[in-house]
Coordinates of C-alpha atoms in Angstrom, one line a residue:
M1 CA 57.5 -13.0 -67.8
I2 CA 55.0 -13.5 -64.6
T3 CA 55.1 -14.9 -61.5
V4 CA 53.2 -17.9 -60.8
S5 CA 53.1 -20.2 -56.9
V6 CA 52.7 -24.3 -57.5
K7 CA 51.3 -26.3 -55.4
W8 CA 53.1 -30.2 -55.4
Q9 CA 52.1 -32.9 -52.8
K10 CA 52.9 -30.8 -49.4
E11 CA 55.2 -28.3 -50.7
L12 CA 54.1 -24.7 -52.5
F13 CA 56.7 -23.2 -54.4
K14 CA 56.5 -19.3 -54.8
D15 CA 58.0 -16.9 -57.4
V16 CA 58.4 -19.4 -60.0
E17 CA 58.9 -17.5 -63.3
I18 CA 57.2 -18.8 -66.6
D19 CA 58.5 -17.2 -70.2
T20 CA 55.7 -16.6 -71.7
S21 CA 57.1 -16.2 -75.0
Q22 CA 58.4 -19.8 -74.9
P23 CA 56.4 -23.6 -74.7
P24 CA 55.0 -24.5 -72.0
Y25 CA 57.7 -27.8 -71.9
V26 CA 60.6 -25.6 -70.8
F27 CA 58.3 -24.7 -67.8
K28 CA 58.2 -28.3 -67.3
V29 CA 61.8 -29.1 -67.5
Q30 CA 62.1 -25.5 -65.2
L31 CA 59.2 -27.8 -62.3
F32 CA 61.2 -31.5 -63.2
D33 CA 65.3 -29.3 -61.5
L34 CA 62.4 -28.2 -58.3
T35 CA 60.3 -31.7 -58.0
G36 CA 62.2 -34.2 -59.7
V37 CA 58.6 -34.9 -61.4
P38 CA 59.9 -36.2 -65.3
P39 CA 58.0 -33.6 -67.4
E40 CA 55.8 -36.1 -69.3
R41 CA 54.7 -37.4 -66.3
Q42 CA 53.2 -33.8 -64.8
K43 CA 49.9 -33.0 -64.9
I44 CA 49.3 -28.8 -64.3
M45 CA 45.9 -28.2 -63.7
V46 CA 45.0 -24.5 -66.1
K47 CA 42.0 -23.2 -67.5
G48 CA 40.4 -25.5 -69.7
G49 CA 42.1 -28.9 -67.9
L50 CA 45.8 -30.5 -68.2
L51 CA 48.1 -27.6 -69.7
K52 CA 49.8 -29.2 -72.7
D53 CA 53.7 -29.2 -73.9
D54 CA 52.7 -26.8 -77.0
A55 CA 50.4 -24.3 -75.2
D56 CA 49.5 -21.8 -76.2
W57 CA 50.2 -19.4 -73.1
E58 CA 48.2 -16.6 -74.0
R59 CA 44.9 -18.7 -74.8
L60 CA 45.4 -20.5 -71.2
G61 CA 45.0 -16.7 -69.4
V62 CA 47.9 -17.2 -66.7
K63 CA 47.8 -14.1 -64.7
E64 CA 50.3 -13.3 -62.7
G65 CA 50.4 -14.4 -58.7
Q66 CA 48.4 -17.5 -60.2
K67 CA 48.0 -20.4 -57.6
L68 CA 48.9 -24.1 -59.8
M69 CA 47.9 -27.6 -58.9
M70 CA 50.9 -29.9 -60.0
M71 CA 50.6 -33.6 -59.5
G72 CA 52.8 -36.9 -60.3
T73 CA 55.4 -39.0 -59.0
A74 CA 59.5 -37.6 -58.6
D75 CA 61.9 -40.0 -60.0
E76 CA 64.0 -42.1 -57.2
I77 CA 66.9 -40.8 -56.4
V78 CA 69.9 -41.9 -57.8
K79 CA 72.6 -43.2 -55.3
T80 CA 75.8 -42.6 -55.5
P81 CA 78.0 -45.4 -56.7
E82 CA 79.9 -47.9 -54.7
K83 CA 82.6 -48.1 -57.1
G84 CA 83.6 -45.4 -59.1
T85 CA 83.0 -44.7 -63.4
V86 CA 85.1 -46.7 -65.2
F87 CA 86.1 -46.2 -69.0
V88 CA 85.8 -48.9 -71.4
E89 CA 89.5 -48.3 -72.5
D90 CA 90.6 -48.2 -68.6
L91 CA 89.4 -52.2 -68.5
P92 CA 91.5 -55.4 -69.6
E93 CA 91.2 -55.8 -73.3
E94 CA 88.9 -59.4 -73.1
E95 CA 87.1 -57.3 -71.0
Q96 CA 86.8 -54.2 -74.0
V97 CA 85.6 -56.5 -76.4
A98 CA 82.5 -57.8 -74.5
A99 CA 82.2 -53.8 -73.6
V100 CA 82.0 -53.1 -77.1
G101 CA 80.2 -56.2 -78.7
H102 CA 82.3 -57.0 -81.8
T103 CA 86.4 -57.8 -81.6
A104 CA 88.8 -56.4 -83.4
G105 CA 89.6 -55.6 -87.3
L106 CA 92.7 -56.5 -89.7
F107 CA 94.8 -54.8 -90.9
N108 CA 95.1 -54.8 -94.8
L109 CA 98.6 -55.9 -95.3
G110 CA 98.4 -54.3 -99.2
N111 CA 95.3 -56.0 -101.0
T112 CA 94.9 -58.5 -98.8
C113 CA 90.7 -57.0 -97.9
Y114 CA 89.6 -60.6 -99.3
M115 CA 91.2 -62.3 -97.4
N116 CA 90.7 -60.3 -93.9
S117 CA 87.3 -60.5 -95.3
T118 CA 87.3 -63.9 -95.1
L119 CA 88.6 -64.6 -91.4
Q120 CA 85.9 -62.2 -90.5
C121 CA 83.3 -64.7 -91.5
L122 CA 84.9 -68.3 -90.2
H123 CA 86.3 -66.4 -87.4
S124 CA 82.2 -65.7 -86.9
V125 CA 81.4 -69.6 -85.7
P126 CA 82.4 -70.8 -82.3
E127 CA 81.5 -74.6 -83.8
L128 CA 84.9 -73.5 -85.5
K129 CA 87.4 -72.0 -83.4
S130 CA 86.7 -74.5 -80.9
A131 CA 87.9 -77.2 -82.5
L132 CA 90.5 -75.4 -83.9
I133 CA 91.4 -75.0 -79.8
D134 CA 91.0 -79.2 -79.9
Y135 CA 93.8 -79.0 -82.7
S136 CA 96.2 -77.5 -79.7
H137 CA 95.6 -80.9 -77.8
S138 CA 96.0 -82.7 -80.5
G139 CA 98.8 -81.4 -82.2
R140 CA 99.6 -82.8 -85.9
N141 CA 99.1 -86.1 -86.9
N142 CA 101.2 -88.3 -89.4
D143 CA 98.7 -87.4 -92.3
V144 CA 99.1 -83.5 -92.3
D145 CA 101.8 -81.7 -94.3
Q146 CA 104.1 -79.4 -91.9
S147 CA 102.2 -76.3 -94.4
S148 CA 98.9 -76.9 -93.4
H149 CA 99.4 -77.6 -90.0
M150 CA 101.4 -74.3 -90.2
L151 CA 97.9 -72.3 -91.2
T152 CA 96.0 -74.0 -89.2
V153 CA 98.6 -73.5 -85.9
A154 CA 98.1 -69.5 -87.6
T155 CA 94.4 -70.0 -88.4
R156 CA 93.7 -70.5 -83.7
D157 CA 96.2 -68.0 -83.1
L158 CA 94.8 -65.1 -84.9
F159 CA 91.1 -65.9 -84.3
S160 CA 92.4 -66.3 -80.7
E161 CA 93.9 -62.6 -80.7
L162 CA 90.5 -61.3 -82.6
D163 CA 88.6 -62.7 -79.5
K164 CA 91.5 -61.1 -77.4
S165 CA 91.1 -57.3 -78.5
V166 CA 89.3 -54.7 -79.6
K167 CA 92.4 -52.8 -81.4
P168 CA 93.2 -53.5 -84.8
V169 CA 95.1 -56.8 -85.3
A170 CA 97.8 -57.5 -88.4
P171 CA 97.8 -61.1 -89.5
M172 CA 101.3 -60.8 -90.4
Q173 CA 102.2 -65.1 -89.7
F174 CA 98.6 -66.1 -91.1
W175 CA 99.5 -64.3 -94.2
M176 CA 103.1 -65.6 -94.5
V177 CA 102.2 -69.3 -93.9
L178 CA 98.9 -68.9 -96.3
R179 CA 100.9 -67.7 -99.2
K180 CA 103.8 -70.5 -98.3
K181 CA 100.9 -73.2 -98.6
Y182 CA 98.8 -71.7 -101.9
P183 CA 101.6 -69.0 -103.8
Q184 CA 98.9 -68.5 -106.4
F185 CA 98.1 -65.6 -103.2
G186 CA 101.5 -64.6 -103.1
Q187 CA 101.8 -62.2 -107.2
L188 CA 102.6 -59.6 -107.2
H189 CA 102.2 -56.6 -110.4
N190 CA 104.7 -53.9 -110.4
G191 CA 106.6 -55.0 -107.4
V192 CA 102.5 -54.8 -105.8
F193 CA 100.8 -57.8 -104.2
M194 CA 98.4 -58.5 -106.3
Q195 CA 94.2 -58.7 -105.3
Q196 CA 92.7 -61.9 -104.8
D197 CA 89.3 -63.7 -105.5
A198 CA 88.0 -63.7 -102.2
E199 CA 85.8 -67.6 -102.9
E200 CA 89.4 -69.1 -103.9
C201 CA 90.5 -67.8 -100.4
W202 CA 87.8 -69.4 -98.4
T203 CA 87.6 -72.7 -100.3
Q204 CA 91.4 -73.2 -99.7
I205 CA 91.3 -72.2 -96.0
L206 CA 88.3 -74.4 -95.7
Y207 CA 89.9 -77.7 -97.5
T208 CA 93.6 -77.3 -95.9
L209 CA 91.4 -76.5 -91.8
S210 CA 89.3 -80.3 -93.2
Q211 CA 92.6 -82.0 -93.4
S212 CA 94.3 -80.8 -90.5
L213 CA 90.7 -81.5 -87.4
R214 CA 89.9 -85.1 -89.2
S215 CA 90.9 -87.3 -86.2
P216 CA 94.2 -89.5 -87.2
G217 CA 93.3 -92.8 -88.2
S218 CA 89.9 -91.9 -88.4
S219 CA 86.1 -92.4 -90.4
E220 CA 85.0 -89.0 -92.9
N221 CA 83.0 -88.8 -90.5
T222 CA 84.8 -86.9 -87.3
D223 CA 86.2 -84.2 -90.0
A224 CA 84.6 -81.4 -87.8
V225 CA 85.0 -79.0 -91.1
K226 CA 82.7 -81.2 -93.0
A227 CA 80.3 -81.8 -89.9
L228 CA 80.0 -78.0 -90.1
F229 CA 80.2 -77.0 -93.8
G230 CA 79.8 -79.6 -96.3
V231 CA 77.1 -80.7 -97.5
E232 CA 76.0 -83.7 -99.3
L233 CA 74.5 -84.1 -102.3
K234 CA 72.4 -87.0 -104.4
S235 CA 73.1 -86.7 -107.6
R236 CA 71.1 -88.4 -110.8
I237 CA 72.8 -88.8 -114.2
Y238 CA 70.9 -89.3 -117.2
C239 CA 72.1 -89.1 -121.1
Q240 CA 67.9 -88.7 -123.0
E241 CA 69.8 -90.0 -126.2
S242 CA 70.8 -93.5 -124.8
N243 CA 68.5 -93.8 -121.7
E244 CA 71.8 -94.7 -119.7
E245 CA 71.2 -93.4 -115.8
S246 CA 73.5 -93.8 -113.1
S247 CA 73.7 -92.2 -109.8
E248 CA 76.8 -90.5 -107.7
T249 CA 77.2 -88.7 -104.1
E250 CA 79.4 -86.2 -103.6
S251 CA 80.4 -83.6 -100.4
V252 CA 80.7 -79.8 -101.6
Y253 CA 81.4 -76.8 -98.8
S254 CA 79.6 -74.7 -100.9
L255 CA 76.0 -74.5 -102.8
K256 CA 76.2 -72.1 -105.9
C257 CA 73.7 -69.6 -106.9
H258 CA 73.7 -69.6 -110.7
I259 CA 73.0 -65.8 -112.3
S260 CA 70.9 -65.5 -115.3
Q261 CA 68.1 -63.5 -116.9
E262 CA 65.2 -65.7 -115.1
V263 CA 67.1 -65.4 -111.8
N264 CA 66.2 -62.3 -109.1
H265 CA 65.9 -64.2 -106.3
L266 CA 68.7 -66.5 -104.7
H267 CA 66.0 -69.5 -104.6
E268 CA 65.9 -69.5 -107.9
G269 CA 69.5 -69.1 -108.7
L270 CA 70.1 -72.2 -106.3
K271 CA 67.3 -74.7 -108.3
H272 CA 69.6 -73.3 -111.4
G273 CA 72.6 -74.3 -109.3
L274 CA 71.8 -77.8 -108.9
K275 CA 71.2 -78.9 -112.7
S276 CA 74.0 -79.0 -115.4
E277 CA 75.1 -80.5 -118.3
L278 CA 78.4 -82.4 -118.7
E279 CA 79.6 -84.3 -121.9
K280 CA 81.0 -87.9 -121.2
A281 CA 81.7 -91.5 -123.1
S282 CA 78.5 -93.3 -123.4
A283 CA 79.2 -97.3 -123.7
A284 CA 75.8 -97.8 -125.2
L285 CA 76.6 -94.9 -128.0
G286 CA 80.1 -96.0 -128.6
R287 CA 81.1 -92.3 -128.0
S288 CA 80.4 -89.1 -126.5
A289 CA 77.2 -87.6 -124.7
V290 CA 75.2 -84.7 -123.8
Y291 CA 74.1 -86.0 -119.9
L292 CA 71.5 -84.1 -117.7
K293 CA 73.1 -84.0 -114.5
E294 CA 70.2 -83.3 -111.4
S295 CA 71.0 -82.9 -108.0
R296 CA 69.6 -82.3 -104.2
I297 CA 70.5 -82.1 -100.4
N298 CA 70.8 -85.6 -99.0
A299 CA 72.4 -84.0 -95.4
L300 CA 72.7 -81.0 -94.2
P301 CA 75.4 -78.7 -92.9
R302 CA 75.2 -76.9 -89.4
Y303 CA 76.4 -73.4 -91.6
L304 CA 74.8 -73.3 -95.0
T305 CA 76.9 -71.1 -97.6
V306 CA 76.4 -70.2 -100.4
Q307 CA 78.2 -68.4 -103.6
F308 CA 76.8 -66.0 -105.7
V309 CA 78.4 -67.3 -109.3
R310 CA 78.8 -62.9 -110.6
F311 CA 82.7 -64.1 -111.9
F312 CA 83.0 -65.1 -115.5
W313 CA 86.3 -65.0 -117.7
K314 CA 86.5 -62.2 -120.8
R315 CA 88.4 -63.5 -123.2
E316 CA 88.6 -60.1 -124.6
S317 CA 89.6 -58.4 -122.0
N318 CA 91.1 -61.5 -120.5
Q319 CA 90.2 -60.9 -116.9
K320 CA 87.4 -62.4 -114.3
A321 CA 84.3 -60.1 -115.3
K322 CA 81.5 -59.3 -112.9
I323 CA 77.7 -60.5 -113.3
L324 CA 76.3 -57.0 -111.9
R325 CA 72.4 -58.2 -111.5
K326 CA 70.2 -57.9 -108.5
V327 CA 69.4 -61.1 -106.3
D328 CA 67.8 -60.8 -103.1
Y329 CA 68.2 -63.2 -100.7
P330 CA 66.2 -64.0 -97.4
L331 CA 67.5 -63.9 -93.7
E332 CA 65.7 -67.1 -93.2
L333 CA 65.8 -69.5 -95.6
D334 CA 64.2 -72.5 -96.4
V335 CA 66.0 -75.5 -98.7
Y336 CA 63.3 -77.8 -97.4
D337 CA 62.1 -78.0 -101.8
L338 CA 65.5 -78.5 -102.0
C339 CA 66.3 -81.7 -100.4
S340 CA 66.0 -85.6 -101.0
D341 CA 63.0 -87.6 -100.9
D342 CA 64.9 -89.0 -98.0
L343 CA 66.2 -86.0 -96.0
K344 CA 62.5 -84.2 -96.7
K345 CA 61.2 -87.6 -94.7
K346 CA 63.9 -86.7 -91.6
L347 CA 63.0 -83.5 -91.3
E348 CA 59.3 -83.7 -91.0
A349 CA 59.1 -83.7 -87.5
P350 CA 61.9 -81.0 -86.2
R351 CA 60.1 -79.2 -88.2
Q352 CA 56.3 -80.0 -87.0
F353 CA 57.9 -79.0 -83.8
L354 CA 59.4 -76.3 -84.8
R355 CA 56.0 -74.9 -86.3
D356 CA 55.1 -75.8 -82.7
E357 CA 56.7 -73.6 -80.8
E358 CA 56.8 -70.7 -82.6
G359 CA 53.2 -71.0 -82.9
K360 CA 53.2 -71.1 -78.9
K361 CA 55.2 -68.1 -79.3
L362 CA 52.3 -66.6 -81.8
G363 CA 49.6 -67.9 -79.0
L364 CA 48.3 -70.3 -81.3
K365 CA 46.9 -73.5 -79.7
V366 CA 48.9 -76.9 -81.0
N367 CA 46.9 -80.0 -82.3
E368 CA 46.7 -82.4 -80.2
K369 CA 46.4 -85.5 -82.9
S370 CA 49.8 -83.7 -84.5
S371 CA 52.4 -83.7 -81.5
V372 CA 51.2 -87.2 -81.4
R373 CA 51.6 -87.9 -84.8
K374 CA 55.7 -86.1 -84.2
E375 CA 56.6 -88.0 -81.0
S376 CA 56.2 -91.5 -82.9
D377 CA 57.7 -89.5 -86.3
V378 CA 60.1 -88.8 -84.0
K379 CA 61.5 -92.2 -82.6
M380 CA 61.6 -93.3 -86.1
S381 CA 63.5 -90.3 -87.3
D382 CA 66.1 -90.7 -84.7
A383 CA 66.4 -94.4 -85.0
E384 CA 67.6 -94.2 -89.1
G385 CA 70.1 -91.3 -87.7
S386 CA 70.0 -87.9 -88.3
S387 CA 72.3 -85.6 -90.6
N388 CA 74.6 -83.7 -89.8
G389 CA 73.3 -81.3 -86.9
G390 CA 75.6 -80.3 -84.3
G391 CA 75.5 -77.1 -82.2
E392 CA 73.4 -76.0 -79.6
P393 CA 69.5 -75.8 -79.6
S394 CA 67.7 -72.9 -80.7
V395 CA 64.3 -73.3 -79.9
A396 CA 63.8 -75.6 -76.7
P397 CA 67.3 -76.5 -74.2
M398 CA 67.4 -80.1 -74.2
E399 CA 66.7 -82.4 -71.3
E400 CA 68.3 -85.7 -69.3
G401 CA 67.4 -88.1 -72.5
E402 CA 66.5 -85.9 -75.0
K403 CA 67.8 -86.4 -78.0
E404 CA 71.1 -84.6 -80.5
P405 CA 69.8 -81.6 -81.7
Q406 CA 68.0 -82.4 -85.4
M407 CA 68.0 -80.2 -88.3
T408 CA 65.2 -78.8 -89.6
G409 CA 65.8 -76.9 -92.9
V410 CA 65.5 -73.7 -91.8
Y411 CA 68.6 -71.1 -91.5
D412 CA 69.2 -67.8 -90.5
L413 CA 71.7 -65.7 -91.5
V414 CA 74.6 -65.2 -90.0
A415 CA 77.5 -63.5 -92.3
V416 CA 77.8 -61.7 -95.8
L417 CA 81.2 -61.0 -97.7
T418 CA 80.9 -58.7 -100.3
H419 CA 82.4 -57.3 -103.1
K420 CA 82.8 -53.6 -104.5
G421 CA 84.1 -53.0 -108.1
R422 CA 83.6 -55.0 -111.8
S423 CA 86.6 -57.5 -111.8
A424 CA 86.8 -60.2 -109.5
D425 CA 90.8 -59.4 -108.9
S426 CA 90.5 -56.0 -108.0
G427 CA 87.7 -54.0 -106.3
H428 CA 88.1 -54.0 -102.4
Y429 CA 86.4 -57.1 -100.1
V430 CA 84.4 -56.3 -96.9
G431 CA 82.4 -59.2 -94.2
W432 CA 79.4 -58.2 -92.7
V433 CA 79.0 -60.4 -89.4
K434 CA 76.1 -61.2 -86.9
Q435 CA 77.3 -60.7 -83.3
E436 CA 75.7 -63.0 -80.6
N437 CA 73.9 -60.4 -79.2
G438 CA 71.4 -60.0 -82.7
K439 CA 73.7 -57.2 -83.8
W440 CA 75.5 -56.6 -87.6
I441 CA 79.0 -55.2 -87.5
E442 CA 80.7 -54.4 -91.1
F443 CA 84.4 -55.4 -91.3
D444 CA 86.1 -53.0 -93.8
D445 CA 89.4 -54.3 -92.9
D446 CA 91.3 -52.7 -89.7
N447 CA 87.3 -50.0 -89.6
P448 CA 84.5 -52.3 -87.8
K449 CA 81.1 -50.5 -87.7
P450 CA 78.0 -51.9 -86.4
K451 CA 75.5 -51.8 -89.2
I452 CA 71.6 -52.3 -88.7
Q453 CA 69.5 -55.5 -90.2
D454 CA 68.2 -53.3 -93.5
D455 CA 72.0 -52.3 -94.3
I456 CA 72.1 -56.4 -94.4
T457 CA 69.3 -56.5 -97.3
R458 CA 70.7 -53.5 -99.5
L459 CA 73.9 -55.9 -100.4
S460 CA 71.7 -57.5 -103.0
G461 CA 73.9 -56.4 -106.4
G462 CA 72.5 -54.1 -108.9
G463 CA 74.6 -51.4 -109.6
D464 CA 78.5 -50.3 -108.1
W465 CA 78.4 -50.1 -104.6
H466 CA 79.5 -53.9 -102.3
M467 CA 77.1 -56.4 -103.1
A468 CA 77.1 -60.4 -101.9
Y469 CA 80.1 -62.5 -103.1
I470 CA 79.0 -65.3 -100.3
I471 CA 76.4 -65.5 -97.9
M472 CA 76.6 -67.9 -94.3
Y473 CA 73.5 -69.5 -93.4
K474 CA 72.9 -70.6 -89.7
A475 CA 70.8 -74.1 -88.7
R476 CA 67.9 -74.0 -87.0
V477 CA 68.1 -76.4 -85.2
V478 CA 64.9 -78.1 -82.3
S479 CA 66.0 -80.4 -80.0
L480 CA 63.4 -83.7 -79.1

């Protein structure tokens, strides 16, 4: 132990002890207490230059009573807060939600994780919550049956309760109404409610809401659920044997990712899912024949849902068996090459605008000719009308006189529903949801936990760990 003096600005600190058995960083911490200068800002002159945090005192040759010179600026003095410290638990519940950064979990009422995970994913869609709030003002119309009306109200009330609470919520009323509307979710085995398929729950809830949230006496264009989740498919159906050909258009709430030995990535599985074979009567042949159905996306939703077809019926065990194969999926999905030619033309101008905006962020110069051509294309696209685009612009704010946000065909991952186990009717379901602040939360029933982005990309399968069963993407839109 040696004693030195330290000169800093106009002050001289005498009898400062140095414990030479400790690294110089400890000495810097002592000086921080004396001067308020953080160790990383301290420049202390010693033999050979500046004092380093891990230097050897013996080699430096600092002697008893030596005078050291220090340079550096101190931190500002922290003022006493005008208000006392307020703990999160002392805040009103709605403010607690904002402070915590996520909403409440849901209690498992007995094998209801399939329902909880579905609700947490759907609850993350602000436009759906807005439509449900509007439903409370419009009320039930005559086209909606009582059980559908009750399930819609229960969904609205549960979402509202989740938004206001940080403590776990018991979805008892919703579960009772769900079982009344769809009795299969109330099946018992040895007096215990059975585990159910989350995809069936997701589909039935959306179907019910699509009926309830449609404006009374109007066309399907005012169907809020269809506008948010509906994918319009245009299909070509032809028979190679008879050369018969026809076309059809249908609306679905999700795309299917078919899994086979050739599928390693979501995009490959989606391409497989848009092709199928069906057997039907052929007028030309006078008998049944095999037809090939090839589909293309003709209108895009605000939220694109994809189901991984992981379960199939196994006759030997008389249950739904699970395909464990790993299928990677991206955080950013571009579905342009899965679209019809008509839709591709509508997407060209918005996609060019998106590329230009992202290029500007990277400091790249935008081709002026490209921009002029883009503007003329936009007018044509606007005249033809856009697909089911909606919601707030994510690239540039709308100005007065601008058109509604346009779809680009590019989507960002916002929710993943996973399954852990070997059968759809057993195991455990969990929802993984991206919050408005960009952070991911794992909603494992009543126990929400923060996660990092890498945790989400690890849910692609290949073992007995949680693997993606349903994923949801949010459209990246631009305002032109």
